[in-house]
Short mmCIF file of C-alpha atoms and ligand atoms in Angstrom, two decimals:
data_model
loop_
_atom_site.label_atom_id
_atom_site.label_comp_id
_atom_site.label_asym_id
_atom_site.label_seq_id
_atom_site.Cartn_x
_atom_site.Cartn_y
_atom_site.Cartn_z
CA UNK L 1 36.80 37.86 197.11
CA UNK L 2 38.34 37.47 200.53
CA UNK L 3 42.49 36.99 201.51
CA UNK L 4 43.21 34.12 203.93
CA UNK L 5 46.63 34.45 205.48
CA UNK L 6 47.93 31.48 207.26
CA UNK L 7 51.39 31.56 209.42
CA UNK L 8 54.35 29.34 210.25
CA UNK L 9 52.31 27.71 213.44
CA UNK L 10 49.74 26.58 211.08
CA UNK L 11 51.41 24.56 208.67
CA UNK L 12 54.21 23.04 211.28
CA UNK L 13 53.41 19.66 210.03
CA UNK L 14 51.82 17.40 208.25
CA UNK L 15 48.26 17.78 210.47
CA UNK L 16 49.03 21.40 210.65
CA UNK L 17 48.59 21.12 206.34
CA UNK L 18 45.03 19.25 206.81
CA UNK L 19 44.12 21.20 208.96
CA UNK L 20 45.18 24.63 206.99
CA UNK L 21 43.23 22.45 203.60
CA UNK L 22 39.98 21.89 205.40
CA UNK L 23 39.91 25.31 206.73
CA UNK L 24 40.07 26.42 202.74
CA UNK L 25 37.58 23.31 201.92
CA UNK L 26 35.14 25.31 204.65
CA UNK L 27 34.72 28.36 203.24
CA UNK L 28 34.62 28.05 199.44
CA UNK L 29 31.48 29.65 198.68
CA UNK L 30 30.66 32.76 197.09
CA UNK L 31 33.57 33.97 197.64
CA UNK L 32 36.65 33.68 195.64
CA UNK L 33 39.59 33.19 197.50
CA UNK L 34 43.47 34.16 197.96
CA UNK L 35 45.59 32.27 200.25
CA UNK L 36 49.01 33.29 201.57
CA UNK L 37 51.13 30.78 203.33
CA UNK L 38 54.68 31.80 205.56
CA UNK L 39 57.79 28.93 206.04
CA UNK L 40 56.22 25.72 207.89
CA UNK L 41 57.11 26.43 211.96
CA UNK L 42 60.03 27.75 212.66
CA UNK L 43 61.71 27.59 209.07
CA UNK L 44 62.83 30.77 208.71
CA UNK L 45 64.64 30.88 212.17
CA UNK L 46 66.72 28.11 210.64
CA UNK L 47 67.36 29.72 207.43
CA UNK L 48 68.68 32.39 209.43
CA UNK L 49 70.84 30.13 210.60
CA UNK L 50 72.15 28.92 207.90
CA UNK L 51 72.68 32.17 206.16
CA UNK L 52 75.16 33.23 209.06
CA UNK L 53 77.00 29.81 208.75
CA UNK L 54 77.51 30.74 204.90
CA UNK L 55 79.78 33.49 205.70
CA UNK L 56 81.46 31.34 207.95
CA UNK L 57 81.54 27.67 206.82
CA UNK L 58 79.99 26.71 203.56
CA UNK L 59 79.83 22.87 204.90
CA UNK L 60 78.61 23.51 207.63
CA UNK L 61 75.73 25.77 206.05
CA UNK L 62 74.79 22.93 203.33
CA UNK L 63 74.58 20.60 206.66
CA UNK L 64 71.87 22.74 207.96
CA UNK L 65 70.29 23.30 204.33
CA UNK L 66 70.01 19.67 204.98
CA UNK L 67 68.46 19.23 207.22
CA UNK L 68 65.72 21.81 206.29
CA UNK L 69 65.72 19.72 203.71
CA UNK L 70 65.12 16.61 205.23
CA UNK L 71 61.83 17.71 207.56
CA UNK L 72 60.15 19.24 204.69
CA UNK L 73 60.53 16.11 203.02
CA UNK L 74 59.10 14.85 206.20
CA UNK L 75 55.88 16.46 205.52
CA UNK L 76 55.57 15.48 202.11
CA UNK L 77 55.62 11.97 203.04
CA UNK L 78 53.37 12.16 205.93
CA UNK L 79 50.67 13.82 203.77
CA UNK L 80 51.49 11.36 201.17
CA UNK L 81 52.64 12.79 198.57
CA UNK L 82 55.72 11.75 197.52
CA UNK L 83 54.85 10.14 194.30
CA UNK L 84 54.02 13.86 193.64
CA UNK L 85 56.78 14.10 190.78
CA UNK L 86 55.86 17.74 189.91
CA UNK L 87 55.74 18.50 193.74
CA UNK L 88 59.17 16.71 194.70
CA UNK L 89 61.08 18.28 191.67
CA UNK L 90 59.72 21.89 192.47
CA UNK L 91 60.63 21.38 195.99
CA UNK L 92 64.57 20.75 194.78
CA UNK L 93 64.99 23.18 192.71
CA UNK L 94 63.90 26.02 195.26
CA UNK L 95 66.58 23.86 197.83
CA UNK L 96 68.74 24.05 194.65
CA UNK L 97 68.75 27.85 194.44
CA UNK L 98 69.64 28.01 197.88
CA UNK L 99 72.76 25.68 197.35
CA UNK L 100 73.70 28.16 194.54
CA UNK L 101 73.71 30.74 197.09
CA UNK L 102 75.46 29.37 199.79
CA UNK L 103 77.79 28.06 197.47
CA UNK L 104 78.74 31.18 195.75
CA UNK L 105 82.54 32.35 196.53
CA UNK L 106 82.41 35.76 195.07
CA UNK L 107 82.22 38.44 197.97
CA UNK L 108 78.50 38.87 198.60
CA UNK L 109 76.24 40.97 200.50
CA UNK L 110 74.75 39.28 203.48
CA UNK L 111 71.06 40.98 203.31
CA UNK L 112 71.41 40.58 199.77
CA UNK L 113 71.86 36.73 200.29
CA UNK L 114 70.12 36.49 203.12
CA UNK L 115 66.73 38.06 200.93
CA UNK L 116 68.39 34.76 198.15
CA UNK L 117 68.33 31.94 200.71
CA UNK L 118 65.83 32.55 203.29
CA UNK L 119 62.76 33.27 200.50
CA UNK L 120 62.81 29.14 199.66
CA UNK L 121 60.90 28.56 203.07
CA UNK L 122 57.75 30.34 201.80
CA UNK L 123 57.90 28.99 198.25
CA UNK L 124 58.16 25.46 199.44
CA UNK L 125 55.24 25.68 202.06
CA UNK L 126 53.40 27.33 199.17
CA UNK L 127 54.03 24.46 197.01
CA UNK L 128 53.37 21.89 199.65
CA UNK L 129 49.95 23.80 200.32
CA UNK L 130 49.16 23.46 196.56
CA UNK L 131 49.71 20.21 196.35
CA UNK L 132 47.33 18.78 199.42
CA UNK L 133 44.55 21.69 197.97
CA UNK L 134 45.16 19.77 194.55
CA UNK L 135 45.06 16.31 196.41
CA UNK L 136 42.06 16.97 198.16
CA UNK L 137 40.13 18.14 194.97
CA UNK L 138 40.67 21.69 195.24
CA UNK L 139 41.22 23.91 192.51
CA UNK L 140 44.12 25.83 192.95
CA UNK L 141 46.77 28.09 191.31
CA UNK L 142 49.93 28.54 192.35
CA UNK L 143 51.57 32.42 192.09
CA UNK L 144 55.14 33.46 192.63
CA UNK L 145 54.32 36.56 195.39
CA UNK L 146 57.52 37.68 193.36
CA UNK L 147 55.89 38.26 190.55
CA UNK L 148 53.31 40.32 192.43
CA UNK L 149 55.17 42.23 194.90
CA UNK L 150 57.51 44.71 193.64
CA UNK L 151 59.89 46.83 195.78
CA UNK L 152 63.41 48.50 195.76
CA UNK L 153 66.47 47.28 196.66
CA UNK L 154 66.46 47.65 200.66
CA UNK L 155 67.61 44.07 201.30
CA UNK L 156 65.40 42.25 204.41
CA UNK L 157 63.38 45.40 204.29
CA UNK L 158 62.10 46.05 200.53
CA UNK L 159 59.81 48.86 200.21
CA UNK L 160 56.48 48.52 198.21
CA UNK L 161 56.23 50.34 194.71
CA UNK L 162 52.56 50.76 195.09
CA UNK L 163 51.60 50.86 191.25
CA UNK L 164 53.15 48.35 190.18
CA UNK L 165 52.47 46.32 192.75
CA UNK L 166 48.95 46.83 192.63
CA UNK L 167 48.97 46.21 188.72
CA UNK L 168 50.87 43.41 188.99
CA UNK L 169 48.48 41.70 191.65
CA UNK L 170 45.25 42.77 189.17
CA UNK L 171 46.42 41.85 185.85
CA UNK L 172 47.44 38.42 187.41
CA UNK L 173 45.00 37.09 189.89
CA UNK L 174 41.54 38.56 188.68
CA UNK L 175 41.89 36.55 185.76
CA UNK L 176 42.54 33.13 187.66
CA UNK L 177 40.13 34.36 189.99
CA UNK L 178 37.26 34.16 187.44
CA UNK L 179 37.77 30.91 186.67
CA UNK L 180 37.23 30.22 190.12
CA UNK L 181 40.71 28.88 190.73
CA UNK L 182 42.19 29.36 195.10
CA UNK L 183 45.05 31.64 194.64
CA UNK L 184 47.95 30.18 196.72
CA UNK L 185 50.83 32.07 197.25
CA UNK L 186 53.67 33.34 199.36
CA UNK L 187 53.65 35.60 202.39
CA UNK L 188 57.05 37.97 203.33
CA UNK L 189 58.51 37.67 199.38
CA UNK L 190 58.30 40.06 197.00
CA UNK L 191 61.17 41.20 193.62
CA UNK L 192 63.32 44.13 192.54
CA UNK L 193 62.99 45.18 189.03
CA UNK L 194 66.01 42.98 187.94
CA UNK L 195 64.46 40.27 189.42
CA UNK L 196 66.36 39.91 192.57
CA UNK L 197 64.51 38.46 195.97
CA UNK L 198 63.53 40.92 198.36
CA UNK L 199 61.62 40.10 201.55
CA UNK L 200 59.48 42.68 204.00
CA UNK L 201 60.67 41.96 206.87
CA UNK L 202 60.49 39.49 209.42
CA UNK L 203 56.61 38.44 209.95
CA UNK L 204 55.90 40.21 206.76
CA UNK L 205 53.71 37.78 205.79
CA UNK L 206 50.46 39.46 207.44
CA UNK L 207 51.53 42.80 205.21
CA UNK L 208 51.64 41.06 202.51
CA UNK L 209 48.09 39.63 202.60
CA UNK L 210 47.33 43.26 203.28
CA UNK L 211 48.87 44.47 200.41
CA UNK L 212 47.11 41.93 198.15
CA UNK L 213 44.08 42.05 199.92
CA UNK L 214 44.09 45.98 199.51
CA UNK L 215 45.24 45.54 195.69
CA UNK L 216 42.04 43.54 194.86
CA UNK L 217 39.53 45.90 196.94
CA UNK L 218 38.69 42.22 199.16
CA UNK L 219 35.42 42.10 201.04
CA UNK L 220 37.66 40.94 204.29
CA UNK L 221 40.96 39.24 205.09
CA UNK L 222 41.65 36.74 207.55
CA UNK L 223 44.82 35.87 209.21
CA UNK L 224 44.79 32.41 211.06
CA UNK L 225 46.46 32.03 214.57
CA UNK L 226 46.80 29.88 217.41
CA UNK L 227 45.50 32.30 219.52
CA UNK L 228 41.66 33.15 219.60
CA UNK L 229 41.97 36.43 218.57
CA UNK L 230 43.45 39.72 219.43
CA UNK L 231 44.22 38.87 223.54
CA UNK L 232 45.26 41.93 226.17
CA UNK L 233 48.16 40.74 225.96
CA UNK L 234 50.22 37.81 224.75
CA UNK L 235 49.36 34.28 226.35
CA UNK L 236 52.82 33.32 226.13
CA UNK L 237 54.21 35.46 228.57
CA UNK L 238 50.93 37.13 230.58
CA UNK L 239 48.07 34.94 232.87
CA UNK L 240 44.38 36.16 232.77
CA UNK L 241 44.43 37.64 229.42
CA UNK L 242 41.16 38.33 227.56
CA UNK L 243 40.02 38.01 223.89
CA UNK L 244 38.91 41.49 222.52
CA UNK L 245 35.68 40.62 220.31
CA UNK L 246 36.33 43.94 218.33
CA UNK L 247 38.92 46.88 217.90
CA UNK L 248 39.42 50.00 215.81
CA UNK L 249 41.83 50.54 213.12
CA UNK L 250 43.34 52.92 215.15
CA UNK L 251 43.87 50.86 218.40
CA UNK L 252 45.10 48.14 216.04
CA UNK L 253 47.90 50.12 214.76
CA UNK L 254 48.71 51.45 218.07
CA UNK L 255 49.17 48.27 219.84
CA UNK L 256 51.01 47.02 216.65
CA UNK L 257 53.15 50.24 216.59
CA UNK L 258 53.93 49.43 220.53
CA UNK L 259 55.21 45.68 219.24
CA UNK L 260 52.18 43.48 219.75
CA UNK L 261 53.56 40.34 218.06
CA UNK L 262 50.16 39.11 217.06
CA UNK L 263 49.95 41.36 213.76
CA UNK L 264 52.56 42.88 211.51
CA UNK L 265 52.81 46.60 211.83
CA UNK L 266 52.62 48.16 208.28
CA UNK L 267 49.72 45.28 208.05
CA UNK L 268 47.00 47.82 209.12
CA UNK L 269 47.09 50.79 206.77
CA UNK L 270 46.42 49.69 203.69
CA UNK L 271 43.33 47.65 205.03
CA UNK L 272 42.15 50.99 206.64
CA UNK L 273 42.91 52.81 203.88
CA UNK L 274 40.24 50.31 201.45
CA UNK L 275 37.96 50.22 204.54
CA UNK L 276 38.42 46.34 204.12
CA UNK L 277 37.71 44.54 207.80
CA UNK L 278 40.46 42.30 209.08
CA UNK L 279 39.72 38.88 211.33
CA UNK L 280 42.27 37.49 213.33
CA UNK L 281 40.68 33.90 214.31
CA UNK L 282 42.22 30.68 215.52
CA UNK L 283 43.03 27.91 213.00
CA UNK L 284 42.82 25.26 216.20
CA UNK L 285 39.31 26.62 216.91
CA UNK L 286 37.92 27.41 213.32
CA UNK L 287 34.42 27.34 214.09
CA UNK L 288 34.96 30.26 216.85
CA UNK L 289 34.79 34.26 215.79
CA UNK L 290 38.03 35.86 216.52
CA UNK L 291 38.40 39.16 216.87
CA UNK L 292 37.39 41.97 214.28
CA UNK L 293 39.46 44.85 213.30
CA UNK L 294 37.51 47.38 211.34
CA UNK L 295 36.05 51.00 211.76
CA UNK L 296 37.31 54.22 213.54
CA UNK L 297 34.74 54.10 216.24
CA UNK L 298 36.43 53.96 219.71
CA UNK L 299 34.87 51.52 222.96
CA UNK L 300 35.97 51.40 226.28
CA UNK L 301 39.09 49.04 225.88
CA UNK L 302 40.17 46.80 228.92
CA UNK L 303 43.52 47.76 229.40
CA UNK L 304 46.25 46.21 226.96
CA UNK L 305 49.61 45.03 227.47
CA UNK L 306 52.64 45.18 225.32
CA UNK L 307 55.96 43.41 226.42
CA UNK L 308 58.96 44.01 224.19
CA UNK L 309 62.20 42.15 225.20
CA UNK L 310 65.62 42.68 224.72
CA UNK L 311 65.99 46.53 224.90
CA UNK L 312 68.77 48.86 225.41
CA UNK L 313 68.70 52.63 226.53
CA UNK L 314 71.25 54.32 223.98
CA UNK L 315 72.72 57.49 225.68
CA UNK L 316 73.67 60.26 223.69
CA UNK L 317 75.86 63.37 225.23
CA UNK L 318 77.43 66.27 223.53
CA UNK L 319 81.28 66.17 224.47
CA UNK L 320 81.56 69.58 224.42
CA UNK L 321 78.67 70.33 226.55
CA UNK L 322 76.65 71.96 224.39
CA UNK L 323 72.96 71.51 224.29
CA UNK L 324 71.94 69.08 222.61
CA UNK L 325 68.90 71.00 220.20
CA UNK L 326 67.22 70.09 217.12
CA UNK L 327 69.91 69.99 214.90
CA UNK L 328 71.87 67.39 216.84
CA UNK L 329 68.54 65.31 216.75
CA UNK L 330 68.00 66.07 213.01
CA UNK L 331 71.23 64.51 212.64
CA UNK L 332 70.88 61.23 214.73
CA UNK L 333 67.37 60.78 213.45
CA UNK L 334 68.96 60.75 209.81
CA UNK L 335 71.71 58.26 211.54
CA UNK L 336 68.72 56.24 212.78
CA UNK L 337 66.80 56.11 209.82
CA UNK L 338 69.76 55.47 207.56
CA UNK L 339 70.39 52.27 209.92
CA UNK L 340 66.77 51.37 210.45
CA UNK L 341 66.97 51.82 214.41
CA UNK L 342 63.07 52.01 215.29
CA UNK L 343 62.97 54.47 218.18
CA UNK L 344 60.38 53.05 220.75
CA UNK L 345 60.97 55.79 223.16
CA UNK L 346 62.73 59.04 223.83
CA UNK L 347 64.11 61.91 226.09
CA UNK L 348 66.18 64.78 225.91
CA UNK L 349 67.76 67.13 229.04
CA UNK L 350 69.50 69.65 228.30
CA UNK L 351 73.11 68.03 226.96
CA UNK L 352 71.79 64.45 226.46
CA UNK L 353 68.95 62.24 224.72
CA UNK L 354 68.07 58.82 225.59
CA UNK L 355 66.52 55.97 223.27
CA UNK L 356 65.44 53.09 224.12
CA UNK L 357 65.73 50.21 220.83
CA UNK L 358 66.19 46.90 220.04
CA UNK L 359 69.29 45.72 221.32
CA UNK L 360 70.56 44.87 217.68
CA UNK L 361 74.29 44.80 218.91
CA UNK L 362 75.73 45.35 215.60
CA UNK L 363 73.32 48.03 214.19
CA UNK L 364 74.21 49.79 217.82
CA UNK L 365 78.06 49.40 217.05
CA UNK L 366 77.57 50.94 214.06
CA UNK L 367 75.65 53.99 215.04
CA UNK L 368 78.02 54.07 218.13
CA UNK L 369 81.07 54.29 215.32
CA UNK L 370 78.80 57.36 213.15
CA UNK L 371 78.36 59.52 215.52
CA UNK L 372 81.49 59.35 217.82
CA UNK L 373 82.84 62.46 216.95
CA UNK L 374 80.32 64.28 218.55
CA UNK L 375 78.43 62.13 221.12
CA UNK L 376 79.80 60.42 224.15
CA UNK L 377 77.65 57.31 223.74
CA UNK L 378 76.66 55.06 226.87
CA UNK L 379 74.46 51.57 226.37
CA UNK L 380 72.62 50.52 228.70
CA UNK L 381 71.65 46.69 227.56
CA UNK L 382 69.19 43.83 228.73
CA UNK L 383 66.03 45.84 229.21
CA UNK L 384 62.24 45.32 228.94
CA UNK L 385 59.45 47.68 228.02
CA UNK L 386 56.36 47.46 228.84
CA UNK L 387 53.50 49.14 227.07
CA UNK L 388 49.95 49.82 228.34
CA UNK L 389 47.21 50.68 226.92
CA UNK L 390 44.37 52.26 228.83
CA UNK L 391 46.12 52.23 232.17
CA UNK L 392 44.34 51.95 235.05
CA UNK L 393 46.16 52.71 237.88
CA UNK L 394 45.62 49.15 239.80
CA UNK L 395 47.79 47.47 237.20
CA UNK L 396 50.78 49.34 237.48
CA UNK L 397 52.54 47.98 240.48
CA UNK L 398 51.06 44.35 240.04
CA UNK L 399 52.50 44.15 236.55
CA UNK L 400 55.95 45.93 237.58
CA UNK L 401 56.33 44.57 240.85
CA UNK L 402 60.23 42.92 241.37
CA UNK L 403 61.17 45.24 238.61
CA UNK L 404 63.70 48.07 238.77
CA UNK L 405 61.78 50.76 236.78
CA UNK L 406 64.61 52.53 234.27
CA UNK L 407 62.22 55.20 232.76
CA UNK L 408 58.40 55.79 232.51
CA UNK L 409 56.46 58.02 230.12
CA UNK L 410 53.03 58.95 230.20
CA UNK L 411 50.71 60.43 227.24
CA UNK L 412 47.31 60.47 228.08
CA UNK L 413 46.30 56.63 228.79
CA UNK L 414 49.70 55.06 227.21
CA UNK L 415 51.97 54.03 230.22
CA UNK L 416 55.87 53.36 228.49
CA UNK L 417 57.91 51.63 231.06
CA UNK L 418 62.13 50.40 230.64
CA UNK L 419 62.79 47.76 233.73
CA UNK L 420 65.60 45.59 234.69
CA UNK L 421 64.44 42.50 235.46
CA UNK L 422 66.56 40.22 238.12
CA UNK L 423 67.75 37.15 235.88
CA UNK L 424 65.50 34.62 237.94
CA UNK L 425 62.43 36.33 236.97
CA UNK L 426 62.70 37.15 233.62
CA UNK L 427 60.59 34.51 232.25
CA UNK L 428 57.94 34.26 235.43
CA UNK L 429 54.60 34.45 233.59
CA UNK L 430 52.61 37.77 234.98
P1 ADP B 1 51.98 33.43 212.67
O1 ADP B 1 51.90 31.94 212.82
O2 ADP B 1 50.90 33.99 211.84
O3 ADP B 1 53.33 33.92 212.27
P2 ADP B 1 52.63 34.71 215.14
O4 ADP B 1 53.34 33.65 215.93
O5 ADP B 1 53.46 35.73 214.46
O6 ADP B 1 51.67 34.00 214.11
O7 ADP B 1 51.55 35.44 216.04
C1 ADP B 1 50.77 34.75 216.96
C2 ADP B 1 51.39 34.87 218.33
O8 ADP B 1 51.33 36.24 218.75
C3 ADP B 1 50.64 34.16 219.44
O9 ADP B 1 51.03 32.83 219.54
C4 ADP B 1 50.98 34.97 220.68
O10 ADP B 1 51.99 34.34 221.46
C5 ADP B 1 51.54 36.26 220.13
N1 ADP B 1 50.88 37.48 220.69
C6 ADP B 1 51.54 38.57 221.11
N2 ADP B 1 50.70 39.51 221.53
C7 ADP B 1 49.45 39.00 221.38
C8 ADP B 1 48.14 39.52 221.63
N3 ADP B 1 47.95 40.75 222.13
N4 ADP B 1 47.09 38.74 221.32
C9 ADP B 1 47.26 37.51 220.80
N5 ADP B 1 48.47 36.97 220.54
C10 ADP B 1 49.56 37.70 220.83
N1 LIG B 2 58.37 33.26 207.56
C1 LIG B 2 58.63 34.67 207.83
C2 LIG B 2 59.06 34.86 209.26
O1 LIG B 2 59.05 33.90 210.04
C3 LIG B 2 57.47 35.54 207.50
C4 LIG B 2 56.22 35.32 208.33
O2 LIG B 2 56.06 34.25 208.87
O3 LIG B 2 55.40 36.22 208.41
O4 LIG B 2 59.45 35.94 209.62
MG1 MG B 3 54.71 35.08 212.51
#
């Protein structure tokens, strides 16, 4: 069986659907298939949205629910299907469970509700899906990803509990497998054991596909973008960017590690752990070959580019001037990890250490307020860093030209650079 894992920019619309059901028409074969679908377009953004207007404004938060509401019903008629009773009454009760949500008054925990509220986005695409599949004579089967996926309670971050989730995914798709039925379900979702929504993160969808994919021993999984494959960077902010035809395991998870947007990061390992090859291909160019991800055999790679936004240097000095060893890191790595702060670079002199984050402005305020006793803490905020792979040493100044460099590291061929950018060029394409 293979995994087919189609995101947001697929099923935008109502073409984006067709599109997404002749792609699945294509390749039934052989081959028994799995399909996980994320929140049409930019869904989730807007849940987010409306998640943060719950704590402030419940009115204003059903608005938005709205009109969420509204362009998903949108869809539905343009694919006509809105004489799709089973369809349109699935489709309000997940908007219905949201409304719950948002109209709870007890005190509540915002990743708790958050996990509640912003879950509907994949289980309505995933019904929508079902029904054009069903429409267009496909046979399908529709799984909660909930009842698959099982994790603990780490709210917008749940953590996999591997056997279950792996006996979960057996004992209920082989079965609908062999009757040949297309498995659709949800990307990014998964349950507690009382039942509660959890989701893995944002973009989680890709790791979930991995997870199933992994679960079921599948001969390969394919995630569908609108790019042609794995690029040397992304098209959306970098000119003259090349497809790479193939890549390792091991460069995969590097340049995800490093941020490149195109695949989730904890998407790799368990595909490299099953040996089970992973094509990223375009859904606007179906008939092409993307790229393929499989194998620990290293090539010559062209060098790759990694841009993450929106970074701050956090300063840490000891106020009494002592040095700062490895039991003052032992403690803010705890601090870190308590507070999910993914350290994407680091460096110590002798009373101070320097990391450079996501400029999450209330995670930092928080970490700020743990470790104040001890640490003098300066932020330094609105940075970029860059991340190349195989550096060659023409690059360098091209890419960082106008760019105040903050810090550079260097191990073997990874360049890490932190710039400033001057506000008229931050969004100059390179
Ligand atoms: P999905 O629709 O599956 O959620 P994403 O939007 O998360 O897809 O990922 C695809 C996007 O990743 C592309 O549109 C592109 O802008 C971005 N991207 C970032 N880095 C790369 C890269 N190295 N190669 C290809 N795409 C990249
Ligand atoms: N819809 C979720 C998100 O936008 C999950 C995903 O698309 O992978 O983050
Ligand atoms: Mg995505």
């Amino acid at each position: 069986m293979v995994v087919f894992k189609f995101g947001g920019a697929s099923v935008k619309d109502a073409d984006g659907f067709r599109n997404v059901a002749d792609i699945i028409r294509n390749h039934q074969g052989e081959d028994s298939l799995v399909v996980v679908v994320s929140a049409t377009g930019k869904t989730t953004n807007a849940l987010e949205e409306v998640i943060d207007k719950k704590f402030m404004n419940t009115s204003d938060a059903l608005k938005e629910l709205e009109k969420i509401r509204i362009s998903h019903q949108h869809i539905i008629s343009s694919l006509g299907l809105d004489n799709e009773d089973t369809l349109q009454q699935l489709v309000h009760e997940h908007f219905v469970e949201a409304e719950w949500i948002i109209e709870e008054t007890r005190e509540m925990n915002y990743d708790y509700a958050y996990d509640q509220v912003i879950a509907i986005g994949e289980l309505v695409s995933s019904r929508i899906l079902e029904a054009t599949l069903k429409s267009s004579g496909i046979n399908t089967s529709w799984v909660d990803a909930r009842s698959l996926i099982r994790t603990d309670e780490t709210w917008r971050e749940g953590r996999v509990q591997w056997n279950i989730t792996n006996d979960q995914i057996k004992d209920t798709c082989l079965p609908l497998l062999t009757q040949r039925k297309v498995i659709v379900t949800q990307g990014f979702i998964g349950s507690t054991a009382e039942n509660n929504t959890v989701t893995l993160g944002r973009e989680g969808s890709d790791y979930t596909a991995a997870i199933i994919s992994a679960a079921l021993n599948a001969r390969s999984m394919t995630i569908w973008k609108d790019v042609p494959g794995v690029l040397t960077g992304d098209p959306k902010v970098f000119d003259n960017v090349t497809k790479l035809d193939r890549l390792s395991f091991m460069e995969a998870i590097e340049m995800t590690y490093y941020g490149a947007k195109v695949i989730h990061p904890k998407t790799i390992q368990p595909l490299k752990n099953k040996n089970i090859p992973l094509n990223v291909r375009s859904f606007i160019e179906p008939q092409k070959d993307g790229t393929i991800i499989f194998g620990e055999i290293e090539r010559e790679y062209p060098p790759i580019v990694v841009l993450e936004r929106n970074q701050a240097l956090i300063h840490f000095s000891s106020k009494d001037l002592s040095f700062i060893a490895e039991d003052h890191l032992a403690e803010l790595f705890k601090i870190f990890d308590q507070l999910r702060i993914k350290v994407n670079l680091m460096r110590n002199t002798a009373i101070s250490f320097t990391i450079c984050a996501s400029n999450q402005r209330a995670k930092i305020a928080e970490l700020q307020k743990k470790v104040e006793q001890q640490f003098s803490v300066i932020i330094d905020p609105d940075l970029d860093l860059y991340t190349i792979r195989h550096c060659n040493e023409t690059m360098l100044p091209k890419l960082l030209s106008e760019k105040i460099i903050i810090l550079e590291e260097r191990i073997r061929n990874t360049v890490q650079v932190v710039v400033k950018n001057a506000p008229d060029i931050v969004h100059k394409k390179h």
